[in-house]
Coordinates of C-alpha atoms in Angstrom, one line a residue:
M1 CA -40.5 -22.2 1.7
G2 CA -39.8 -19.7 4.5
V3 CA -39.7 -20.5 8.2
S4 CA -43.1 -20.4 9.9
E5 CA -44.1 -19.2 13.3
E6 CA -45.2 -22.8 14.0
Q7 CA -41.7 -24.1 13.2
I8 CA -40.0 -21.5 15.4
G9 CA -42.5 -22.1 18.2
P10 CA -43.1 -20.1 21.4
P11 CA -40.2 -19.1 23.8
G12 CA -38.8 -22.2 25.4
S13 CA -39.5 -24.4 22.3
P14 CA -36.7 -26.6 21.1
A15 CA -34.0 -24.8 19.1
L16 CA -34.7 -24.9 15.3
A17 CA -32.2 -26.8 13.1
S18 CA -32.0 -28.7 9.9
C19 CA -29.7 -31.2 8.3
L20 CA -28.9 -32.5 4.8
V21 CA -29.2 -36.2 4.2
P22 CA -26.8 -36.3 1.2
V23 CA -26.9 -39.3 -1.1
F24 CA -25.1 -40.1 -4.3
R25 CA -23.8 -43.0 -6.4
G26 CA -20.2 -43.9 -5.8
G27 CA -17.7 -44.8 -8.6
D28 CA -18.8 -48.4 -8.1
G29 CA -22.4 -47.5 -8.8
E30 CA -23.4 -48.2 -5.2
P31 CA -25.7 -45.6 -3.5
R32 CA -24.0 -43.9 -0.6
V33 CA -24.8 -41.5 2.2
V34 CA -22.5 -38.8 3.6
L35 CA -22.0 -38.5 7.3
V36 CA -19.7 -36.4 9.4
R37 CA -18.1 -37.2 12.7
R38 CA -18.5 -34.1 14.9
A39 CA -15.4 -32.4 16.4
P40 CA -14.7 -33.7 19.9
H41 CA -16.1 -30.7 21.8
G42 CA -19.7 -30.0 22.7
V43 CA -22.7 -32.1 23.7
H44 CA -22.6 -34.0 20.3
G45 CA -18.8 -34.2 20.2
G46 CA -17.4 -37.2 18.3
Q47 CA -20.9 -38.4 17.2
L48 CA -21.9 -39.3 13.7
A49 CA -24.3 -37.0 12.1
F50 CA -25.6 -35.5 8.9
P51 CA -24.2 -32.1 7.9
G52 CA -26.4 -29.5 9.5
G53 CA -27.0 -27.1 12.3
R54 CA -29.0 -24.3 13.8
W55 CA -31.3 -22.1 11.8
E56 CA -30.2 -18.5 11.6
P57 CA -32.6 -15.5 11.0
D58 CA -30.7 -14.7 7.7
D59 CA -31.6 -18.1 6.3
E60 CA -34.3 -17.9 3.7
D61 CA -35.8 -21.3 4.9
L62 CA -34.7 -24.5 6.6
F63 CA -33.5 -26.1 3.3
Q64 CA -31.1 -23.1 2.9
T65 CA -30.0 -23.7 6.5
A66 CA -29.1 -27.3 5.6
R67 CA -27.3 -26.3 2.5
R68 CA -25.4 -23.5 4.2
E69 CA -24.3 -25.8 7.0
A70 CA -23.2 -28.4 4.5
W71 CA -21.0 -25.8 2.7
E72 CA -19.6 -24.5 6.0
E73 CA -18.9 -28.0 7.5
V74 CA -17.7 -30.0 4.6
G75 CA -17.4 -27.7 1.5
L76 CA -20.4 -29.0 -0.4
P77 CA -21.5 -26.3 -2.8
S78 CA -25.3 -25.5 -2.8
E79 CA -25.4 -25.9 -6.6
S80 CA -24.4 -29.6 -6.1
V81 CA -27.5 -30.3 -4.0
S82 CA -30.9 -31.4 -5.5
L83 CA -33.8 -31.8 -3.1
L84 CA -35.5 -35.2 -3.2
A85 CA -37.7 -35.1 -0.1
V86 CA -38.6 -33.1 3.0
L87 CA -38.4 -35.6 5.9
P88 CA -40.3 -35.6 9.2
P89 CA -38.5 -33.6 11.9
V90 CA -36.9 -35.2 14.9
T91 CA -35.9 -33.8 18.3
T92 CA -32.5 -34.5 19.8
L93 CA -32.8 -36.0 23.2
V94 CA -29.8 -34.4 24.8
S95 CA -29.5 -30.9 23.3
G96 CA -33.2 -30.4 22.5
Y97 CA -32.9 -29.3 18.9
R98 CA -35.9 -29.8 16.6
V99 CA -34.1 -31.0 13.4
H100 CA -35.7 -30.8 10.0
P101 CA -34.0 -33.2 7.6
F102 CA -33.8 -32.8 3.8
L103 CA -33.0 -35.8 1.6
A104 CA -30.9 -34.6 -1.3
R105 CA -29.0 -36.1 -4.2
I106 CA -25.6 -34.5 -4.4
V107 CA -22.6 -34.3 -6.7
P108 CA -19.8 -34.8 -4.2
P109 CA -16.8 -32.4 -4.5
P110 CA -13.5 -33.7 -5.7
A111 CA -12.3 -33.5 -2.1
W112 CA -14.3 -32.9 1.1
R113 CA -13.1 -29.9 3.1
P114 CA -14.1 -30.5 6.7
D115 CA -14.0 -27.5 9.0
P116 CA -11.9 -28.7 11.9
A117 CA -13.8 -26.5 14.3
E118 CA -17.0 -28.5 13.6
V119 CA -16.1 -31.8 11.8
S120 CA -13.4 -34.4 12.6
E121 CA -14.0 -36.5 9.4
V122 CA -16.3 -37.0 6.5
I123 CA -17.5 -40.6 6.0
E124 CA -19.1 -41.9 2.8
V125 CA -21.1 -45.1 3.6
R126 CA -22.7 -47.6 1.2
L127 CA -26.4 -47.9 1.9
T128 CA -26.1 -51.7 1.8
D129 CA -23.5 -51.6 4.6
L130 CA -26.0 -49.7 6.8
S131 CA -28.6 -52.4 6.3
D132 CA -26.1 -55.2 7.3
P133 CA -27.6 -57.0 10.4
S134 CA -24.1 -57.7 11.8
A135 CA -23.5 -53.9 12.0
R136 CA -26.6 -53.4 14.2
G137 CA -26.9 -53.5 18.0
E138 CA -28.4 -51.9 21.1
E139 CA -26.8 -50.3 24.1
W140 CA -27.8 -48.6 27.3
F141 CA -27.0 -45.0 27.6
A142 CA -27.2 -42.7 30.6
W143 CA -27.3 -38.9 30.7
P144 CA -27.1 -36.9 34.0
E145 CA -30.4 -35.1 33.3
W146 CA -32.3 -38.4 32.7
P147 CA -33.9 -40.2 35.6
E148 CA -32.6 -43.6 34.3
A149 CA -30.6 -45.0 31.5
R150 CA -32.2 -45.7 28.1
R151 CA -31.7 -48.3 25.5
F152 CA -30.7 -47.2 22.0
A153 CA -30.4 -48.9 18.7
F154 CA -27.3 -48.2 16.7
I155 CA -25.4 -49.0 13.5
R156 CA -21.7 -49.6 13.7
I157 CA -19.7 -47.8 11.1
G158 CA -16.0 -48.7 11.5
P159 CA -15.1 -47.9 15.1
H160 CA -18.1 -45.5 15.5
K161 CA -21.8 -45.9 16.4
L162 CA -24.5 -44.1 14.5
W163 CA -27.3 -43.6 17.0
G164 CA -29.7 -40.9 18.3
A165 CA -31.4 -38.4 16.1
T166 CA -29.2 -39.4 13.1
F167 CA -30.3 -43.1 13.5
R168 CA -34.0 -42.0 13.9
I169 CA -33.8 -40.0 10.6
L170 CA -32.0 -42.8 8.7
E171 CA -33.7 -45.9 10.0
P172 CA -37.1 -45.4 8.3
L173 CA -35.5 -43.9 5.2
L174 CA -33.1 -46.7 4.5
P175 CA -35.5 -49.3 3.1
R176 CA -37.0 -46.5 0.9
L177 CA -33.6 -45.6 -0.4
L178 CA -32.6 -49.3 -1.0
S179 CA -35.9 -49.8 -2.9
M180 CA -34.9 -46.9 -5.2
E181 CA -38.0 -44.8 -4.3
W182 CA -35.8 -41.9 -5.4
E183 CA -33.3 -41.8 -8.2
V184 CA -29.9 -41.4 -6.5

């Protein structure tokens, strides 16, 4: 695959990152997605996200970046990851990362090993729970660098809200996953 000059962009371009959108069938046969809650520090502290992070020059390509980050963050071995689709990139609104998501079927490890420096918890969510209308809402959000507050859609997962880039990756993907476009 490699990382192209176009993906890296000229100086001043958004930072290049990727994430894994890990899906699997739970013991009950229900398809699930794996999310992480970021550690409390940093601009994305406490937020729900997919395992992922910044591209490093030693990474062979962006899919390797996503697999490396999933190993570092939650202990998911690369050999447990099968690529299903390369998804359209999204840009984070606050930190300015250009995130390249990769949908992958995984074999989850016997126990997740979250790195406490990066991840507060690992959350396995049934896809049907994510599509529940009662879990959805909208909220105004302000950031000091923005001229005015913006309204964002979210999905409530327990006490947390999934929003932002993670929501923008998942929202168009959810109906396709529920229709079994890919074998999970």
